Coordinates of N, CA and C in Angstrom, one line a residue:
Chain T
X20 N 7.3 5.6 -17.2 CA 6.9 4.5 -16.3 C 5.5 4.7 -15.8
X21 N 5.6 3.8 -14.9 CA 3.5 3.6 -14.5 C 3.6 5.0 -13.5
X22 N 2.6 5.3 -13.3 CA 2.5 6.3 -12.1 C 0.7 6.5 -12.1
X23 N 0.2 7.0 -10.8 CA -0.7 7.1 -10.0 C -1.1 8.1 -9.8
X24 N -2.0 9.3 -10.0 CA -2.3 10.7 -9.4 C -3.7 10.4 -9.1
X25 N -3.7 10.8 -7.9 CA -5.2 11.4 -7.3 C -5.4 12.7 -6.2
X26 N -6.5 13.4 -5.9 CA -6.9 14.4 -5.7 C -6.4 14.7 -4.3
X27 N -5.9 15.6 -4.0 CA -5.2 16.4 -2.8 C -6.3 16.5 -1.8
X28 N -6.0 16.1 -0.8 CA -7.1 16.4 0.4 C -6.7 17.2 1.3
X29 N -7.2 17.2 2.3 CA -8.1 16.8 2.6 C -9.2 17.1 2.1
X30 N -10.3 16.0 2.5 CA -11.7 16.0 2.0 C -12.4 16.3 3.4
X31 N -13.2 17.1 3.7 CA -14.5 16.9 4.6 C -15.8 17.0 4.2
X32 N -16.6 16.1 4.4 CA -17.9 16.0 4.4 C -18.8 16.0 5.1
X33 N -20.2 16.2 5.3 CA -21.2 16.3 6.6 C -21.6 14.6 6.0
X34 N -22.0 14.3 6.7 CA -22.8 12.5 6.9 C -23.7 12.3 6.4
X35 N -23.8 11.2 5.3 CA -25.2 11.1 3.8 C -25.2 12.0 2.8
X36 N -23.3 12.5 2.7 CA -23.1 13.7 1.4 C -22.3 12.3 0.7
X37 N -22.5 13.1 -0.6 CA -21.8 11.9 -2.0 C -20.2 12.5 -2.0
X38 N -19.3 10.9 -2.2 CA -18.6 11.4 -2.2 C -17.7 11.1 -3.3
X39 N -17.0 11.6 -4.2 CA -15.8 11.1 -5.1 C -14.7 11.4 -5.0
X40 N -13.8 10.9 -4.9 CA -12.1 11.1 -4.8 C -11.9 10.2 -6.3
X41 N -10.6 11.5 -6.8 CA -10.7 11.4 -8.7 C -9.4 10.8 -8.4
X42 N -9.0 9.7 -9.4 CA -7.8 9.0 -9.5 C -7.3 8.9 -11.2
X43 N -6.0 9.4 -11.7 CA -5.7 8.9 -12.9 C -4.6 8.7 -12.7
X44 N -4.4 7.5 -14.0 CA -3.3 6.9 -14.5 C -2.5 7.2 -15.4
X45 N -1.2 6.7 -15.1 CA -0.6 6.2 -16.7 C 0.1 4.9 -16.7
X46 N 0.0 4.1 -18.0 CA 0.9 2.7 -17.7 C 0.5 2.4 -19.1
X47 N 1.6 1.3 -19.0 CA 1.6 0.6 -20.5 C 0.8 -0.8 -20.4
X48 N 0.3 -1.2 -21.4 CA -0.3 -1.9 -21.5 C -1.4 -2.0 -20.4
X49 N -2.3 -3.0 -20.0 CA -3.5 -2.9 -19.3 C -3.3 -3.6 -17.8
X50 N -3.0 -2.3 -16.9 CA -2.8 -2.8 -15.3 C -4.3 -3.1 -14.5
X51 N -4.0 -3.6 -13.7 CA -5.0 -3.5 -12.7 C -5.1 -2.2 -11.8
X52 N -6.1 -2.2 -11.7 CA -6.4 -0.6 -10.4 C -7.2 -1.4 -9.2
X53 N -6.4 -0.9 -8.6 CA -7.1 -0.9 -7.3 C -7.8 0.6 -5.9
X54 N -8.0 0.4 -4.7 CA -8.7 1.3 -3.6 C -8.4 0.5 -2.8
X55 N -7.4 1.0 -2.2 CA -7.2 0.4 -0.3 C -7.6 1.9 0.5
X56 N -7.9 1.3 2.0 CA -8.0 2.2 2.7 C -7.4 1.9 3.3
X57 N -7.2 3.1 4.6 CA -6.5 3.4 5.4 C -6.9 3.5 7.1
X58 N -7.1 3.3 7.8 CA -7.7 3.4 9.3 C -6.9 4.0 9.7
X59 N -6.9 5.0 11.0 CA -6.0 5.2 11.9 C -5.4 3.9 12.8
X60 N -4.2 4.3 12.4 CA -3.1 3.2 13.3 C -3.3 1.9 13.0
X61 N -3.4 1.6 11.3 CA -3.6 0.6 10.9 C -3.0 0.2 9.8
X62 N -2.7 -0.8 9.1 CA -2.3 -0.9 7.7 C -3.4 -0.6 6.7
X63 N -2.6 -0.6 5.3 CA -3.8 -0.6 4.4 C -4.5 -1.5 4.1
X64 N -5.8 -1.7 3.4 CA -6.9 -2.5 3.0 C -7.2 -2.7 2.1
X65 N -7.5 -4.0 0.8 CA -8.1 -3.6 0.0 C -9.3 -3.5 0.5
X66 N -10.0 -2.3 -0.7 CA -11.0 -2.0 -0.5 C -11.8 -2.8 -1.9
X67 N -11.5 -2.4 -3.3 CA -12.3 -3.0 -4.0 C -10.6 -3.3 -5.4
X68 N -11.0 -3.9 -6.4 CA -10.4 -3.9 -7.9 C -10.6 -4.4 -9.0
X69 N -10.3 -3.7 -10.0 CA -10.8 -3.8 -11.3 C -9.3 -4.4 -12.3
X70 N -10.0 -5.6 -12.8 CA -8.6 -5.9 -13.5 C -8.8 -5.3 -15.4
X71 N -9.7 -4.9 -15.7 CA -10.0 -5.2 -17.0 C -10.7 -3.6 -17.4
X72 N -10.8 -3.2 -18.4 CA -11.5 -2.1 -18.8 C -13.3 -2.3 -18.6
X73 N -13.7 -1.0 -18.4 CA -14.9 -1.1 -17.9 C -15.6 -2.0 -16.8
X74 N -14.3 -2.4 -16.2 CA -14.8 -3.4 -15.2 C -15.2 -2.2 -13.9
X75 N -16.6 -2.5 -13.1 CA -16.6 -2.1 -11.8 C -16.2 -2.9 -10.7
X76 N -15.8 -2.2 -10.2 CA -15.1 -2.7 -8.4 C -16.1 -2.3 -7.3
X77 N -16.4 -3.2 -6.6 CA -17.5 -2.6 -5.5 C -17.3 -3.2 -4.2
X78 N -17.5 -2.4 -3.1 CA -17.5 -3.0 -2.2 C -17.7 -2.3 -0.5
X79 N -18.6 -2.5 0.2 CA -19.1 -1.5 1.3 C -19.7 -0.4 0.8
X80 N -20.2 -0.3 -0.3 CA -21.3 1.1 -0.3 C -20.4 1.5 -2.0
X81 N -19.2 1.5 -1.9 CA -18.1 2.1 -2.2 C -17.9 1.2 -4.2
X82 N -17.9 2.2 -4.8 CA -17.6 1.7 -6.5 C -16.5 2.6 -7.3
X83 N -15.5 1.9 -8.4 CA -14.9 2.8 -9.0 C -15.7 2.0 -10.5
X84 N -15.1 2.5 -11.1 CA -15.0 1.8 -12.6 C -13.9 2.2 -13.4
X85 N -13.7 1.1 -14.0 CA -12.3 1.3 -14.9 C -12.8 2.1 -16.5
X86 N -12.1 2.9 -16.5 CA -12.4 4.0 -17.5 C -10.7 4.2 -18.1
X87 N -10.6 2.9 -19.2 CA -9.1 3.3 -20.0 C -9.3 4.4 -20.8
X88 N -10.5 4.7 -21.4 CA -10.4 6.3 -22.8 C -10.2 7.4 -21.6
X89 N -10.8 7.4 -20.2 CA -10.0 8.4 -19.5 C -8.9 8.0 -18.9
X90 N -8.3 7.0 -19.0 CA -7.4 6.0 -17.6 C -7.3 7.1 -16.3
X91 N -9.1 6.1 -15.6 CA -9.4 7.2 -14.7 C -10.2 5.9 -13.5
X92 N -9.7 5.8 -12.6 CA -10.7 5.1 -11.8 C -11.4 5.6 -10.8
X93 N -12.1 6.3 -10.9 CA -12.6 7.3 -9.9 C -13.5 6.4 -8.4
X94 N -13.1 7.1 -7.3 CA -13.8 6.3 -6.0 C -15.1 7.0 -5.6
X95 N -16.3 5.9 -5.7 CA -17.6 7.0 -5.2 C -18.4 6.1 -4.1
X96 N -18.7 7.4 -3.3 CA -19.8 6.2 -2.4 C -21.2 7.4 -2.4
X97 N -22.0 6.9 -2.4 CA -23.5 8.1 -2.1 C -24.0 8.6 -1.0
X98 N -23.1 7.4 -0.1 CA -23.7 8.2 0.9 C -23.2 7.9 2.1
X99 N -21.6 9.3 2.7 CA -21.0 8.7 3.3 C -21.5 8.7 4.9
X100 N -20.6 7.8 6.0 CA -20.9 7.8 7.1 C -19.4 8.4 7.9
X101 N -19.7 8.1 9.3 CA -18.3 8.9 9.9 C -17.3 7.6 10.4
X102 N -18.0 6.7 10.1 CA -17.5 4.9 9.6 C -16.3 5.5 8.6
X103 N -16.1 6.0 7.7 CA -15.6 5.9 7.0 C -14.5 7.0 6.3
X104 N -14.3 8.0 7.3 CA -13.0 8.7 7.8 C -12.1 7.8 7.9
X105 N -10.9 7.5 7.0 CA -9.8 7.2 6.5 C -8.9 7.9 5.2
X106 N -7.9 7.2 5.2 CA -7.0 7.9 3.7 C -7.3 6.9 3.0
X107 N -7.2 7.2 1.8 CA -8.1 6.0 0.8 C -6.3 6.3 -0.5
X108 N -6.3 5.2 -1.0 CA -5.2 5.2 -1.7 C -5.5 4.7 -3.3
X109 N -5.0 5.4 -4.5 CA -5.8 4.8 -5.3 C -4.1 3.8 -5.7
X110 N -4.3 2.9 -6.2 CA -2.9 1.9 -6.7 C -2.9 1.1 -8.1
X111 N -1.7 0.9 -8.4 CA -2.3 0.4 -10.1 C -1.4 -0.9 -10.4
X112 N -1.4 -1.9 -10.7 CA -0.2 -3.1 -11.1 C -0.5 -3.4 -12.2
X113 N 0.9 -3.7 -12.8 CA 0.8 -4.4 -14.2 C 0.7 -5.5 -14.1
X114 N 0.0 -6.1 -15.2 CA -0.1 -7.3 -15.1 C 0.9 -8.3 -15.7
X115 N 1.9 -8.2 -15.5 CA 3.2 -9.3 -15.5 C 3.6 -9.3 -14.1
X116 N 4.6 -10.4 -14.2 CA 5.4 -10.1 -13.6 C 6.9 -9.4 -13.3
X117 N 8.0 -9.7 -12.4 CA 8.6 -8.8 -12.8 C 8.7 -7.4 -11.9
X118 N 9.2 -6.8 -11.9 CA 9.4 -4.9 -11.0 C 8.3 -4.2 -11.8
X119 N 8.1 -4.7 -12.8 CA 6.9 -3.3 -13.3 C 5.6 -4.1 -12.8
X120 N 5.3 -5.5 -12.5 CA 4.0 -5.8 -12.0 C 4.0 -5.3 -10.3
X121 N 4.9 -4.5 -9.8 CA 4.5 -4.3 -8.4 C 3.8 -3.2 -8.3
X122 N 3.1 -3.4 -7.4 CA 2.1 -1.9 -7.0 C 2.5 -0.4 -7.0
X123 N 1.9 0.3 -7.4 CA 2.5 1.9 -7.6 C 1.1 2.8 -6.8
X124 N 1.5 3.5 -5.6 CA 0.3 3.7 -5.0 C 0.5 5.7 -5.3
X125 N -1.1 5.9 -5.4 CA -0.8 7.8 -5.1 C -0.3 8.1 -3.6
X126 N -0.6 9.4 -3.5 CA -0.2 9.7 -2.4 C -1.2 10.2 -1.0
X127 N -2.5 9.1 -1.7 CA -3.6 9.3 -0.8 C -4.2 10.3 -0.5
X128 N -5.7 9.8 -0.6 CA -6.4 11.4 0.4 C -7.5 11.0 1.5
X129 N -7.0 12.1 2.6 CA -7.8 11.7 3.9 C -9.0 12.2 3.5
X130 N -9.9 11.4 4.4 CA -11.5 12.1 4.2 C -11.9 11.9 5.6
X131 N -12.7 12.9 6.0 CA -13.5 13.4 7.1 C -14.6 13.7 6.9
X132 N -15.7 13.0 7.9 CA -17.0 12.8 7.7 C -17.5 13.4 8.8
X133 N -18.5 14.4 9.3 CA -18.6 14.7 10.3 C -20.1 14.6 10.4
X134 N -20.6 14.2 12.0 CA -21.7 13.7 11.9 C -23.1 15.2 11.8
Chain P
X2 N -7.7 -15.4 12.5 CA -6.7 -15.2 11.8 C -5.6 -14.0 12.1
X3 N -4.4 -14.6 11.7 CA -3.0 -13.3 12.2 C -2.8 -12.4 10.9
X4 N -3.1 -12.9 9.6 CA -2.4 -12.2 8.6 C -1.0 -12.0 8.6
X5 N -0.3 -10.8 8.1 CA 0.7 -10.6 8.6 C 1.1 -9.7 9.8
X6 N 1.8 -10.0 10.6 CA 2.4 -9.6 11.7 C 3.7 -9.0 11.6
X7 N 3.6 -7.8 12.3 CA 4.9 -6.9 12.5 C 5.2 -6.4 13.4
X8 N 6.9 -6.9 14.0 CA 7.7 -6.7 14.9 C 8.7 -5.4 14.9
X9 N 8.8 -4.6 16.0 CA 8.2 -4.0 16.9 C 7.1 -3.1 16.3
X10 N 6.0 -2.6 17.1 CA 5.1 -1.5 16.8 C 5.8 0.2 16.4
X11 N 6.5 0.2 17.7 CA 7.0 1.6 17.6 C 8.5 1.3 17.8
X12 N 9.2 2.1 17.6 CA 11.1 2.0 18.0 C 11.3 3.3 17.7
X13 N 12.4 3.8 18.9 CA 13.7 4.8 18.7 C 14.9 4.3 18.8
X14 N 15.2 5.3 18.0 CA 16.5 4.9 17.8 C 17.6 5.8 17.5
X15 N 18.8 5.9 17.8 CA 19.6 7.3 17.9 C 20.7 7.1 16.2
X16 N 21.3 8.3 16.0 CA 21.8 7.8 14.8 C 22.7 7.2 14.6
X17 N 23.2 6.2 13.7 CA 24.1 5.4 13.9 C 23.5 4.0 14.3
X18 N 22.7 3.9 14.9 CA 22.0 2.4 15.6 C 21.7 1.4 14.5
X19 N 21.5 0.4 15.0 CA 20.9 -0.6 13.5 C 19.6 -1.5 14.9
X20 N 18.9 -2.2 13.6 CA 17.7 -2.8 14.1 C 17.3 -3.7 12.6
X21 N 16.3 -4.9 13.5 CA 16.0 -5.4 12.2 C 14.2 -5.7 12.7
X22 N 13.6 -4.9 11.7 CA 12.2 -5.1 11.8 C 11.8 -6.4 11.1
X23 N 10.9 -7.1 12.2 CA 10.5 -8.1 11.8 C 9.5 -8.3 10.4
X24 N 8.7 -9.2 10.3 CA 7.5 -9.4 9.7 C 7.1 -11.2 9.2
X25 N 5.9 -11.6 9.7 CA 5.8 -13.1 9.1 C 4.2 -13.1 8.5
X26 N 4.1 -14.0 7.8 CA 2.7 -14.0 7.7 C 2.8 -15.1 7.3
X27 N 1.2 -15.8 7.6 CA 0.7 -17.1 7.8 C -0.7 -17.6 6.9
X28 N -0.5 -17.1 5.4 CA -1.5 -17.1 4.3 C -0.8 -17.8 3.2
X29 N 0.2 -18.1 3.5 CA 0.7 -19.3 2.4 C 0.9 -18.3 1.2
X30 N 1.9 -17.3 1.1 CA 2.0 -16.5 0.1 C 3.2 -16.6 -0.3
X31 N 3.5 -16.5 -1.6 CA 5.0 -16.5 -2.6 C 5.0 -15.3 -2.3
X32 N 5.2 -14.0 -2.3 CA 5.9 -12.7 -2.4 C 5.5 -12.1 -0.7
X33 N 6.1 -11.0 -1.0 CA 6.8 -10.3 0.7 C 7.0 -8.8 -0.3
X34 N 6.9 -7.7 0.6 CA 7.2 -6.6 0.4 C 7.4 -5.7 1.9
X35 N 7.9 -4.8 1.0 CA 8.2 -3.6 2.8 C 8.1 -2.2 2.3
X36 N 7.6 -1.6 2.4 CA 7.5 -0.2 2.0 C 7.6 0.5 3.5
X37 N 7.8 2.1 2.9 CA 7.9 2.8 4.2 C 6.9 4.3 3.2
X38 N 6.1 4.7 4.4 CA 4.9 5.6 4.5 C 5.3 6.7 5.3
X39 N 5.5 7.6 4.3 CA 6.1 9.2 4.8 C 4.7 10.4 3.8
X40 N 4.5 11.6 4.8 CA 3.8 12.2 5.1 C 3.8 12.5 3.7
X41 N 2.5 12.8 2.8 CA 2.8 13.5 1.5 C 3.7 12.7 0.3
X42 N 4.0 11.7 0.9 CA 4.9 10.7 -0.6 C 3.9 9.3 -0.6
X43 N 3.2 9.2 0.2 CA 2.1 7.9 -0.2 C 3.0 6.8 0.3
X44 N 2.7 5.5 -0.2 CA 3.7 4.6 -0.1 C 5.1 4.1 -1.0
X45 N 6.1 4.0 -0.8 CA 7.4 3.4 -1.4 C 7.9 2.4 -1.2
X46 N 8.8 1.4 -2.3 CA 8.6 0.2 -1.9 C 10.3 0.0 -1.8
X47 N 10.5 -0.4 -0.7 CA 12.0 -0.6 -0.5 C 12.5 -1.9 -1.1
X48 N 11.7 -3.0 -0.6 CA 12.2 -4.1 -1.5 C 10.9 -5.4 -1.4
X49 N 11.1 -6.2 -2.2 CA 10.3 -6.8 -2.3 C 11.1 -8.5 -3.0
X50 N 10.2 -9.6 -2.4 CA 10.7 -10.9 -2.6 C 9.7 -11.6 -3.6
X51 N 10.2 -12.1 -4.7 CA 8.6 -12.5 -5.5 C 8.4 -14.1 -5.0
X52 N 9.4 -15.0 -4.9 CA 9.3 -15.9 -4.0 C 10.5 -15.8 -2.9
X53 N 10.2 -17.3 -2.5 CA 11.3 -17.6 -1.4 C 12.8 -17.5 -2.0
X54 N 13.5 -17.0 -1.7 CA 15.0 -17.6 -2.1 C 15.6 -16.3 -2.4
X55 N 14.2 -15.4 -3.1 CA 15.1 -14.1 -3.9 C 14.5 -13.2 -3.5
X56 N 14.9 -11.7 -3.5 CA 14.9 -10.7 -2.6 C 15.3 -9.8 -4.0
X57 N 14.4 -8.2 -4.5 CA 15.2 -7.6 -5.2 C 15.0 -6.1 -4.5
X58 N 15.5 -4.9 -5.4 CA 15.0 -3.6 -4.9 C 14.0 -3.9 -5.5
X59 N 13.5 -2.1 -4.7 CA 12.3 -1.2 -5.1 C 12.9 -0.1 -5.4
X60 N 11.9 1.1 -5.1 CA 12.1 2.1 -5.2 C 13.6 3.2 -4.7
X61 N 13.2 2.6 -3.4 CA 13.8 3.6 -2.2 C 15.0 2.6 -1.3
X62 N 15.5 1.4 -2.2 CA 16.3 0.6 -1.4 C 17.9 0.8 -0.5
X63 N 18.2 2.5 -0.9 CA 19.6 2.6 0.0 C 19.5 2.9 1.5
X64 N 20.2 2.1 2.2 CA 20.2 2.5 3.7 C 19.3 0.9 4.2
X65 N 19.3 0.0 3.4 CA 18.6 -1.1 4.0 C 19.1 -2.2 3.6
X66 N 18.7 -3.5 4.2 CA 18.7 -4.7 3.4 C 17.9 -5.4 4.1
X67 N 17.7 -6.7 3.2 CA 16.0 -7.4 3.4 C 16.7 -8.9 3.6
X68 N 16.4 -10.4 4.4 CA 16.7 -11.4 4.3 C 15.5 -12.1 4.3
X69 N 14.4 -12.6 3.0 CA 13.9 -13.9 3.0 C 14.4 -15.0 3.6
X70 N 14.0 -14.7 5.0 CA 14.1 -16.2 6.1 C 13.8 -17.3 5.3
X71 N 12.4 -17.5 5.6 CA 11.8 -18.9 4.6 C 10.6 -17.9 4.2
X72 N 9.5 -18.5 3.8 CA 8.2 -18.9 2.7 C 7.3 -17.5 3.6
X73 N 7.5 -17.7 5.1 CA 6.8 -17.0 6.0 C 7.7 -15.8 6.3
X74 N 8.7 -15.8 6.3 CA 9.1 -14.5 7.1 C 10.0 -13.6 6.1
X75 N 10.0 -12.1 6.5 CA 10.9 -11.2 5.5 C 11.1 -10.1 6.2
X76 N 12.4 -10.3 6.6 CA 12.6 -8.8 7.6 C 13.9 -7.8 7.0
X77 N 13.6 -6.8 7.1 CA 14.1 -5.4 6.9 C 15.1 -4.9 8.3
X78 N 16.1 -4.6 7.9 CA 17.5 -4.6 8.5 C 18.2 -3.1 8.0
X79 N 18.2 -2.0 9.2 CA 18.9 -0.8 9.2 C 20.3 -1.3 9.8
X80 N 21.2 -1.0 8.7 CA 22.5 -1.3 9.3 C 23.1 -0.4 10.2
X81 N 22.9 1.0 9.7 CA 23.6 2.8 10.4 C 22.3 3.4 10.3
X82 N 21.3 3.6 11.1 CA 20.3 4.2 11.1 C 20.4 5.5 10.9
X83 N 19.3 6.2 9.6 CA 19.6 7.9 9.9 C 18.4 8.6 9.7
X84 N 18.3 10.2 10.2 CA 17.0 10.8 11.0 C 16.1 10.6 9.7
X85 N 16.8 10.2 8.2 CA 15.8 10.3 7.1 C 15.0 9.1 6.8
X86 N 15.2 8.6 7.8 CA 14.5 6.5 8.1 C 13.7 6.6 9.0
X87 N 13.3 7.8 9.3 CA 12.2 8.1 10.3 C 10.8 8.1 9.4
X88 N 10.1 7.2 10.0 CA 9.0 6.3 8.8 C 8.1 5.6 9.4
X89 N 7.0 5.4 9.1 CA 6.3 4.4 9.2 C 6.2 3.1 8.3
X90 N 6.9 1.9 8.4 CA 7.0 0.8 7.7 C 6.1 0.1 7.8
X91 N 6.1 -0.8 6.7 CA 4.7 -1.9 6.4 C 4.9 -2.7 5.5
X92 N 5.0 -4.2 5.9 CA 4.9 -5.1 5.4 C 3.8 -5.6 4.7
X93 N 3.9 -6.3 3.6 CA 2.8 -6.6 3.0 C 3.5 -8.0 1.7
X94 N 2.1 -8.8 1.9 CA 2.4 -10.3 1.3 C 1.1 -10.4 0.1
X95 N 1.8 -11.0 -0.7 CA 0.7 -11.3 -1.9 C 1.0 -12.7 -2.4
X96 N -0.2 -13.4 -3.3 CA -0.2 -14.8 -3.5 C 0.6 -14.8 -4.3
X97 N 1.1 -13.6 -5.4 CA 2.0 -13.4 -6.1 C 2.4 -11.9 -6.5
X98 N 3.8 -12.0 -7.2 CA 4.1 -10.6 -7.7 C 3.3 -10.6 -8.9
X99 N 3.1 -9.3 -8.6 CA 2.3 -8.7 -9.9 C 1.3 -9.0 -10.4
X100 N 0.9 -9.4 -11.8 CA -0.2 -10.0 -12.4 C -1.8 -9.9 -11.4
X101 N -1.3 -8.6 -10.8 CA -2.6 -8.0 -10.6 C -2.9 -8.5 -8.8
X102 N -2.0 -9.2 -8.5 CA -2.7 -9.5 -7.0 C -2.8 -8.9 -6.0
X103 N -3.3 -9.0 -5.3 CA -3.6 -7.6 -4.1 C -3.2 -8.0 -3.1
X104 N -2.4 -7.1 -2.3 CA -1.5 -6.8 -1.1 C -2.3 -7.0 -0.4
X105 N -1.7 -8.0 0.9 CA -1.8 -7.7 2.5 C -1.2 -7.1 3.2
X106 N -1.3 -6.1 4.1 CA -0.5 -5.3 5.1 C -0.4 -5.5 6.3
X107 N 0.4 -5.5 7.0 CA 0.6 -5.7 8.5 C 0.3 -4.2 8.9
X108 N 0.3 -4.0 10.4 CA 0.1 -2.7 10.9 C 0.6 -1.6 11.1
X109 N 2.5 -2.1 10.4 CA 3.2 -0.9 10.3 C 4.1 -1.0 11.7
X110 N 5.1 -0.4 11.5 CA 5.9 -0.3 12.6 C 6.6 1.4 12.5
X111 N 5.9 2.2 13.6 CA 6.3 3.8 13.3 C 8.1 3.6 13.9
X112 N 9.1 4.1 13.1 CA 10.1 4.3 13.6 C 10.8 5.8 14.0
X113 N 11.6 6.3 14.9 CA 11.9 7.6 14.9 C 13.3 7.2 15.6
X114 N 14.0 7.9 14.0 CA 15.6 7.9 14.3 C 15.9 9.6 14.7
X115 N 16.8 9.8 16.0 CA 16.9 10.8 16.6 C 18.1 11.4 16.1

């Protein structure tokens, strides 16, 4: 079945350090990927998504790109702030419909940005 | 704008108790979901509605049931609450199941069954 791994955190960082949190996949046929975040005491967000191979997703500083020869969406920003201390989730859907087109999320990783 | 909205924020509750967590949203969306967000397992999806009328599982669906009200509303119902339903829940609506569309979330409702 589809499933979602990404990188165990926590992450901490000092403020205007680069950052990437690594995400891979597996799934049949060609899902979409997504990046929500997370706020304290808040729901999740989308953040950006890519429906298609080599497609980038961008958005607030923040890019993955869809990498099917790795089925890898990796999340990068260059240059983070303390704005952006949350759990970041990487998520993937198939594109049907149906129980297999619903979202399959990792198991998140927090990041900490310190000023 | 409300997006979606979720009833109560926090709740206790002792074991054995039942409750029904709300949720509505006001974006004109065919599908409804409810997951629950536990420490280390990311999110799971207890059940999910692709339109009005029908309701199926998820992942994690025993110990629950779900009633699509109408178009707007989809609430989640502990019949015998137990300490392993101790969770943070979250609603979330999409313009459709699957075929790639992206989730809205409400703010969650932390539960703690005692």
């Amino acid at each position: 079945g589809n499933s979602v791994t990404q990188m165990e955190g926590p992450v901490t960082l000092s403020e205007e350090a680069f950052l990437t949190i690594n995400c891979t996949y597996t799934a049949t046929g060609y899902p979409s990927l997504f990046w929500y975040v997370q706020y304290p005491g808040e729901g999740l967000q989308l953040l950006l998504k890519a429906t298609k191979a080599d497609d980038k997703g961008s958005n607030k500083g923040f890019e993955a790109t869809y990498r099917k020869e790795t089925t890898s969406f990796h999340l990068e920003k260059g240059s983070v702030q303390v704005s952006d201390s949350a759990v970041y989730f990487c998520a993937l859907s198939g594109n049907y419909g149906g129980s297999q087109g619903n979202l399959i999320f990792g198991k998140g990783t927090k990041l900490s940005v310190k000023p | 704008n409300a997006g979606v909205t979720q009833t109560p924020k926090f709740q206790v509750l002792k074991t054995g108790q039942s409750m029904t967590l709300q949720c509505a949203q006001d974006m004109n969306h065919n599908s409804m979901y409810w997951y629950r967000q536990d420490p280390g397992m990311g999110l799971r999806l207890i059940y999910y509605s692709a339109s009005e009328g029908t309701t199926d599982k998820g992942e994690v669906p025993n110990g629950y049931n779900v009633s699509r009200l109408n178009k707007r509303e989809f609430s989640l119902r502990l019949e015998s609450a137990a300490p392993s339903q101790t969770s943070v829940y979250f609603c979330a609506s999409s313009v459709e199941q699957g075929l790639g569309s992206p989730l809205h979330f409400g703010n969650g409702t932390r539960l703690t069954v005692t």
